[in-house]
Amino acid sequence: LDQLKGMKIRFFGLGAKVMTKMGASTQLLAGADIYPALERGVIDATEFSMPSIDLDLGFYQIAKYNYFPGWHQQASIGELLINKEKYDGLTDQQRSWLDVGCSDSIMWSYVKSEA
């Protein structure tokens, strides 16, 4: 948490409120303004999108840290949390249904987020 104190970071919404309470100074910038702001030192860090989009925008060339997945963007978190004992009690067919459902959900999320 000490590393966030005084850090100038591009963040928005609920995430910005949380980061501000943790000591960061948050700013909302348009996507096209992030790289120049990092370059000029206007901001120290950013969160923006999925790692693949951040890569395309070249943030790795200038930003020291890459923050992901966005806890404030729940659609970017692709995981299923399940009690291990309950999971172990499932049939192979039920595990297969979970696998197919999770795979489909991830694919849908990525397709929609890249649109």
mmCIF file with all atom_site columns, C-alpha atoms in Angstrom:
data_model
loop_
_atom_site.group_PDB
_atom_site.id
_atom_site.type_symbol
_atom_site.label_atom_id
_atom_site.label_alt_id
_atom_site.label_comp_id
_atom_site.label_asym_id
_atom_site.label_entity_id
_atom_site.label_seq_id
_atom_site.pdbx_PDB_ins_code
_atom_site.Cartn_x
_atom_site.Cartn_y
_atom_site.Cartn_z
_atom_site.occupancy
_atom_site.B_iso_or_equiv
_atom_site.pdbx_formal_charge
_atom_site.auth_seq_id
_atom_site.auth_comp_id
_atom_site.auth_asym_id
_atom_site.auth_atom_id
_atom_site.pdbx_PDB_model_num
ATOM 1   C CA . LEU A 1 1   ? 0.000   0.000   0.000   1.00 0.00 ? 1   LEU A CA 1
ATOM 2   C CA . ASP A 1 2   ? 2.864   2.363   0.672   1.00 0.00 ? 2   ASP A CA 1
ATOM 3   C CA . GLN A 1 3   ? 3.806   2.197   -3.005  1.00 0.00 ? 3   GLN A CA 1
ATOM 4   C CA . LEU A 1 4   ? 0.429   3.668   -3.947  1.00 0.00 ? 4   LEU A CA 1
ATOM 5   C CA . LYS A 1 5   ? 0.739   6.730   -1.719  1.00 0.00 ? 5   LYS A CA 1
ATOM 6   C CA . GLY A 1 6   ? 1.217   9.762   -3.932  1.00 0.00 ? 6   GLY A CA 1
ATOM 7   C CA . MET A 1 7   ? 1.232   7.703   -7.133  1.00 0.00 ? 7   MET A CA 1
ATOM 8   C CA . LYS A 1 8   ? -0.507  9.467   -10.006 1.00 0.00 ? 8   LYS A CA 1
ATOM 9   C CA . ILE A 1 9   ? -2.574  6.800   -11.731 1.00 0.00 ? 9   ILE A CA 1
ATOM 10  C CA . ARG A 1 10  ? -5.155  6.761   -14.493 1.00 0.00 ? 10  ARG A CA 1
ATOM 11  C CA . PHE A 1 11  ? -8.208  5.053   -12.984 1.00 0.00 ? 11  PHE A CA 1
ATOM 12  C CA . PHE A 1 12  ? -11.962 5.538   -13.128 1.00 0.00 ? 12  PHE A CA 1
ATOM 13  C CA . GLY A 1 13  ? -15.204 4.884   -11.269 1.00 0.00 ? 13  GLY A CA 1
ATOM 14  C CA . LEU A 1 14  ? -15.283 2.712   -8.174  1.00 0.00 ? 14  LEU A CA 1
ATOM 15  C CA . GLY A 1 15  ? -11.658 1.744   -8.748  1.00 0.00 ? 15  GLY A CA 1
ATOM 16  C CA . ALA A 1 16  ? -10.631 5.398   -8.614  1.00 0.00 ? 16  ALA A CA 1
ATOM 17  C CA . LYS A 1 17  ? -12.488 5.888   -5.345  1.00 0.00 ? 17  LYS A CA 1
ATOM 18  C CA . VAL A 1 18  ? -10.759 2.889   -3.793  1.00 0.00 ? 18  VAL A CA 1
ATOM 19  C CA . MET A 1 19  ? -7.324  3.891   -5.080  1.00 0.00 ? 19  MET A CA 1
ATOM 20  C CA . THR A 1 20  ? -7.815  7.424   -3.771  1.00 0.00 ? 20  THR A CA 1
ATOM 21  C CA . LYS A 1 21  ? -8.641  6.060   -0.312  1.00 0.00 ? 21  LYS A CA 1
ATOM 22  C CA . MET A 1 22  ? -5.446  4.009   -0.539  1.00 0.00 ? 22  MET A CA 1
ATOM 23  C CA . GLY A 1 23  ? -3.428  7.171   -1.132  1.00 0.00 ? 23  GLY A CA 1
ATOM 24  C CA . ALA A 1 24  ? -3.116  7.380   -4.911  1.00 0.00 ? 24  ALA A CA 1
ATOM 25  C CA . SER A 1 25  ? -3.992  10.461  -6.918  1.00 0.00 ? 25  SER A CA 1
ATOM 26  C CA . THR A 1 26  ? -6.354  9.325   -9.675  1.00 0.00 ? 26  THR A CA 1
ATOM 27  C CA . GLN A 1 27  ? -7.136  10.901  -13.010 1.00 0.00 ? 27  GLN A CA 1
ATOM 28  C CA . LEU A 1 28  ? -9.545  9.932   -15.763 1.00 0.00 ? 28  LEU A CA 1
ATOM 29  C CA . LEU A 1 29  ? -7.937  10.121  -19.178 1.00 0.00 ? 29  LEU A CA 1
ATOM 30  C CA . ALA A 1 30  ? -9.173  9.027   -22.584 1.00 0.00 ? 30  ALA A CA 1
ATOM 31  C CA . GLY A 1 31  ? -7.417  5.990   -24.028 1.00 0.00 ? 31  GLY A CA 1
ATOM 32  C CA . ALA A 1 32  ? -5.522  8.056   -26.605 1.00 0.00 ? 32  ALA A CA 1
ATOM 33  C CA . ASP A 1 33  ? -4.172  10.349  -23.872 1.00 0.00 ? 33  ASP A CA 1
ATOM 34  C CA . ILE A 1 34  ? -2.683  7.638   -21.642 1.00 0.00 ? 34  ILE A CA 1
ATOM 35  C CA . TYR A 1 35  ? 0.589   6.940   -23.480 1.00 0.00 ? 35  TYR A CA 1
ATOM 36  C CA . PRO A 1 36  ? 1.519   10.630  -23.840 1.00 0.00 ? 36  PRO A CA 1
ATOM 37  C CA . ALA A 1 37  ? 0.624   11.218  -20.189 1.00 0.00 ? 37  ALA A CA 1
ATOM 38  C CA . LEU A 1 38  ? 2.915   8.358   -19.122 1.00 0.00 ? 38  LEU A CA 1
ATOM 39  C CA . GLU A 1 39  ? 5.622   9.661   -21.442 1.00 0.00 ? 39  GLU A CA 1
ATOM 40  C CA . ARG A 1 40  ? 5.465   13.197  -20.016 1.00 0.00 ? 40  ARG A CA 1
ATOM 41  C CA . GLY A 1 41  ? 5.216   12.054  -16.389 1.00 0.00 ? 41  GLY A CA 1
ATOM 42  C CA . VAL A 1 42  ? 1.695   13.426  -15.956 1.00 0.00 ? 42  VAL A CA 1
ATOM 43  C CA . ILE A 1 43  ? 0.786   9.992   -14.554 1.00 0.00 ? 43  ILE A CA 1
ATOM 44  C CA . ASP A 1 44  ? 2.994   7.290   -13.066 1.00 0.00 ? 44  ASP A CA 1
ATOM 45  C CA . ALA A 1 45  ? 0.776   4.315   -13.823 1.00 0.00 ? 45  ALA A CA 1
ATOM 46  C CA . THR A 1 46  ? -2.389  3.277   -15.556 1.00 0.00 ? 46  THR A CA 1
ATOM 47  C CA . GLU A 1 47  ? -5.110  0.710   -15.769 1.00 0.00 ? 47  GLU A CA 1
ATOM 48  C CA . PHE A 1 48  ? -6.974  0.633   -19.009 1.00 0.00 ? 48  PHE A CA 1
ATOM 49  C CA . SER A 1 49  ? -8.083  -2.601  -20.548 1.00 0.00 ? 49  SER A CA 1
ATOM 50  C CA . MET A 1 50  ? -7.174  -6.217  -21.091 1.00 0.00 ? 50  MET A CA 1
ATOM 51  C CA . PRO A 1 51  ? -3.458  -7.065  -21.319 1.00 0.00 ? 51  PRO A CA 1
ATOM 52  C CA . SER A 1 52  ? -3.800  -7.737  -25.070 1.00 0.00 ? 52  SER A CA 1
ATOM 53  C CA . ILE A 1 53  ? -5.145  -4.234  -25.675 1.00 0.00 ? 53  ILE A CA 1
ATOM 54  C CA . ASP A 1 54  ? -2.573  -2.665  -23.346 1.00 0.00 ? 54  ASP A CA 1
ATOM 55  C CA . LEU A 1 55  ? 0.101   -4.475  -25.381 1.00 0.00 ? 55  LEU A CA 1
ATOM 56  C CA . ASP A 1 56  ? -1.285  -3.105  -28.651 1.00 0.00 ? 56  ASP A CA 1
ATOM 57  C CA . LEU A 1 57  ? -1.236  0.406   -27.192 1.00 0.00 ? 57  LEU A CA 1
ATOM 58  C CA . GLY A 1 58  ? 2.431   0.014   -26.221 1.00 0.00 ? 58  GLY A CA 1
ATOM 59  C CA . PHE A 1 59  ? 2.084   0.694   -22.493 1.00 0.00 ? 59  PHE A CA 1
ATOM 60  C CA . TYR A 1 60  ? 4.801   -1.901  -21.794 1.00 0.00 ? 60  TYR A CA 1
ATOM 61  C CA . GLN A 1 61  ? 7.275   0.406   -23.543 1.00 0.00 ? 61  GLN A CA 1
ATOM 62  C CA . ILE A 1 62  ? 6.891   3.141   -20.991 1.00 0.00 ? 62  ILE A CA 1
ATOM 63  C CA . ALA A 1 63  ? 5.016   1.921   -17.885 1.00 0.00 ? 63  ALA A CA 1
ATOM 64  C CA . LYS A 1 64  ? 6.994   0.239   -15.124 1.00 0.00 ? 64  LYS A CA 1
ATOM 65  C CA . TYR A 1 65  ? 4.006   -1.823  -13.951 1.00 0.00 ? 65  TYR A CA 1
ATOM 66  C CA . ASN A 1 66  ? 1.059   -3.512  -15.631 1.00 0.00 ? 66  ASN A CA 1
ATOM 67  C CA . TYR A 1 67  ? -2.036  -3.840  -13.463 1.00 0.00 ? 67  TYR A CA 1
ATOM 68  C CA . PHE A 1 68  ? -4.527  -6.591  -14.324 1.00 0.00 ? 68  PHE A CA 1
ATOM 69  C CA . PRO A 1 69  ? -7.032  -8.123  -14.180 1.00 0.00 ? 69  PRO A CA 1
ATOM 70  C CA . GLY A 1 70  ? -9.228  -5.239  -13.223 1.00 0.00 ? 70  GLY A CA 1
ATOM 71  C CA . TRP A 1 71  ? -11.066 -6.095  -9.997  1.00 0.00 ? 71  TRP A CA 1
ATOM 72  C CA . HIS A 1 72  ? -13.227 -3.079  -10.731 1.00 0.00 ? 72  HIS A CA 1
ATOM 73  C CA . GLN A 1 73  ? -14.060 -4.543  -14.157 1.00 0.00 ? 73  GLN A CA 1
ATOM 74  C CA . GLN A 1 74  ? -15.589 -7.836  -13.169 1.00 0.00 ? 74  GLN A CA 1
ATOM 75  C CA . ALA A 1 75  ? -15.935 -8.949  -16.780 1.00 0.00 ? 75  ALA A CA 1
ATOM 76  C CA . SER A 1 76  ? -12.146 -9.140  -16.977 1.00 0.00 ? 76  SER A CA 1
ATOM 77  C CA . ILE A 1 77  ? -11.948 -11.759 -14.248 1.00 0.00 ? 77  ILE A CA 1
ATOM 78  C CA . GLY A 1 78  ? -12.400 -15.178 -15.804 1.00 0.00 ? 78  GLY A CA 1
ATOM 79  C CA . GLU A 1 79  ? -12.486 -17.770 -13.069 1.00 0.00 ? 79  GLU A CA 1
ATOM 80  C CA . LEU A 1 80  ? -14.754 -20.275 -11.421 1.00 0.00 ? 80  LEU A CA 1
ATOM 81  C CA . LEU A 1 81  ? -14.365 -20.738 -7.691  1.00 0.00 ? 81  LEU A CA 1
ATOM 82  C CA . ILE A 1 82  ? -15.749 -23.993 -6.358  1.00 0.00 ? 82  ILE A CA 1
ATOM 83  C CA . ASN A 1 83  ? -15.358 -26.063 -3.220  1.00 0.00 ? 83  ASN A CA 1
ATOM 84  C CA . LYS A 1 84  ? -12.827 -28.821 -3.994  1.00 0.00 ? 84  LYS A CA 1
ATOM 85  C CA . GLU A 1 85  ? -14.762 -31.505 -2.156  1.00 0.00 ? 85  GLU A CA 1
ATOM 86  C CA . LYS A 1 86  ? -17.905 -30.641 -4.109  1.00 0.00 ? 86  LYS A CA 1
ATOM 87  C CA . TYR A 1 87  ? -15.947 -30.583 -7.370  1.00 0.00 ? 87  TYR A CA 1
ATOM 88  C CA . ASP A 1 88  ? -14.385 -33.953 -6.608  1.00 0.00 ? 88  ASP A CA 1
ATOM 89  C CA . GLY A 1 89  ? -17.909 -35.302 -6.065  1.00 0.00 ? 89  GLY A CA 1
ATOM 90  C CA . LEU A 1 90  ? -19.036 -34.360 -9.593  1.00 0.00 ? 90  LEU A CA 1
ATOM 91  C CA . THR A 1 91  ? -19.280 -36.917 -12.367 1.00 0.00 ? 91  THR A CA 1
ATOM 92  C CA . ASP A 1 92  ? -17.002 -36.670 -15.392 1.00 0.00 ? 92  ASP A CA 1
ATOM 93  C CA . GLN A 1 93  ? -19.965 -35.460 -17.424 1.00 0.00 ? 93  GLN A CA 1
ATOM 94  C CA . GLN A 1 94  ? -20.739 -32.690 -14.909 1.00 0.00 ? 94  GLN A CA 1
ATOM 95  C CA . ARG A 1 95  ? -17.070 -31.575 -14.931 1.00 0.00 ? 95  ARG A CA 1
ATOM 96  C CA . SER A 1 96  ? -17.228 -31.534 -18.716 1.00 0.00 ? 96  SER A CA 1
ATOM 97  C CA . TRP A 1 97  ? -20.309 -29.289 -18.594 1.00 0.00 ? 97  TRP A CA 1
ATOM 98  C CA . LEU A 1 98  ? -18.438 -26.871 -16.334 1.00 0.00 ? 98  LEU A CA 1
ATOM 99  C CA . ASP A 1 99  ? -15.433 -26.899 -18.660 1.00 0.00 ? 99  ASP A CA 1
ATOM 100 C CA . VAL A 1 100 ? -17.544 -26.203 -21.737 1.00 0.00 ? 100 VAL A CA 1
ATOM 101 C CA . GLY A 1 101 ? -19.576 -23.523 -19.958 1.00 0.00 ? 101 GLY A CA 1
ATOM 102 C CA . CYS A 1 102 ? -16.499 -21.737 -18.617 1.00 0.00 ? 102 CYS A CA 1
ATOM 103 C CA . SER A 1 103 ? -14.712 -21.924 -21.966 1.00 0.00 ? 103 SER A CA 1
ATOM 104 C CA . ASP A 1 104 ? -17.753 -20.493 -23.741 1.00 0.00 ? 104 ASP A CA 1
ATOM 105 C CA . SER A 1 105 ? -18.051 -17.706 -21.175 1.00 0.00 ? 105 SER A CA 1
ATOM 106 C CA . ILE A 1 106 ? -14.402 -16.709 -21.584 1.00 0.00 ? 106 ILE A CA 1
ATOM 107 C CA . MET A 1 107 ? -14.648 -16.755 -25.365 1.00 0.00 ? 107 MET A CA 1
ATOM 108 C CA . TRP A 1 108 ? -17.817 -14.613 -25.296 1.00 0.00 ? 108 TRP A CA 1
ATOM 109 C CA . SER A 1 109 ? -16.182 -12.124 -22.902 1.00 0.00 ? 109 SER A CA 1
ATOM 110 C CA . TYR A 1 110 ? -13.074 -11.765 -25.046 1.00 0.00 ? 110 TYR A CA 1
ATOM 111 C CA . VAL A 1 111 ? -15.033 -11.397 -28.259 1.00 0.00 ? 111 VAL A CA 1
ATOM 112 C CA . LYS A 1 112 ? -17.292 -8.729  -26.761 1.00 0.00 ? 112 LYS A CA 1
ATOM 113 C CA . SER A 1 113 ? -14.430 -6.863  -25.085 1.00 0.00 ? 113 SER A CA 1
ATOM 114 C CA . GLU A 1 114 ? -12.453 -6.634  -28.317 1.00 0.00 ? 114 GLU A CA 1
ATOM 115 C CA . ALA A 1 115 ? -15.473 -5.357  -30.302 1.00 0.00 ? 115 ALA A CA 1
#
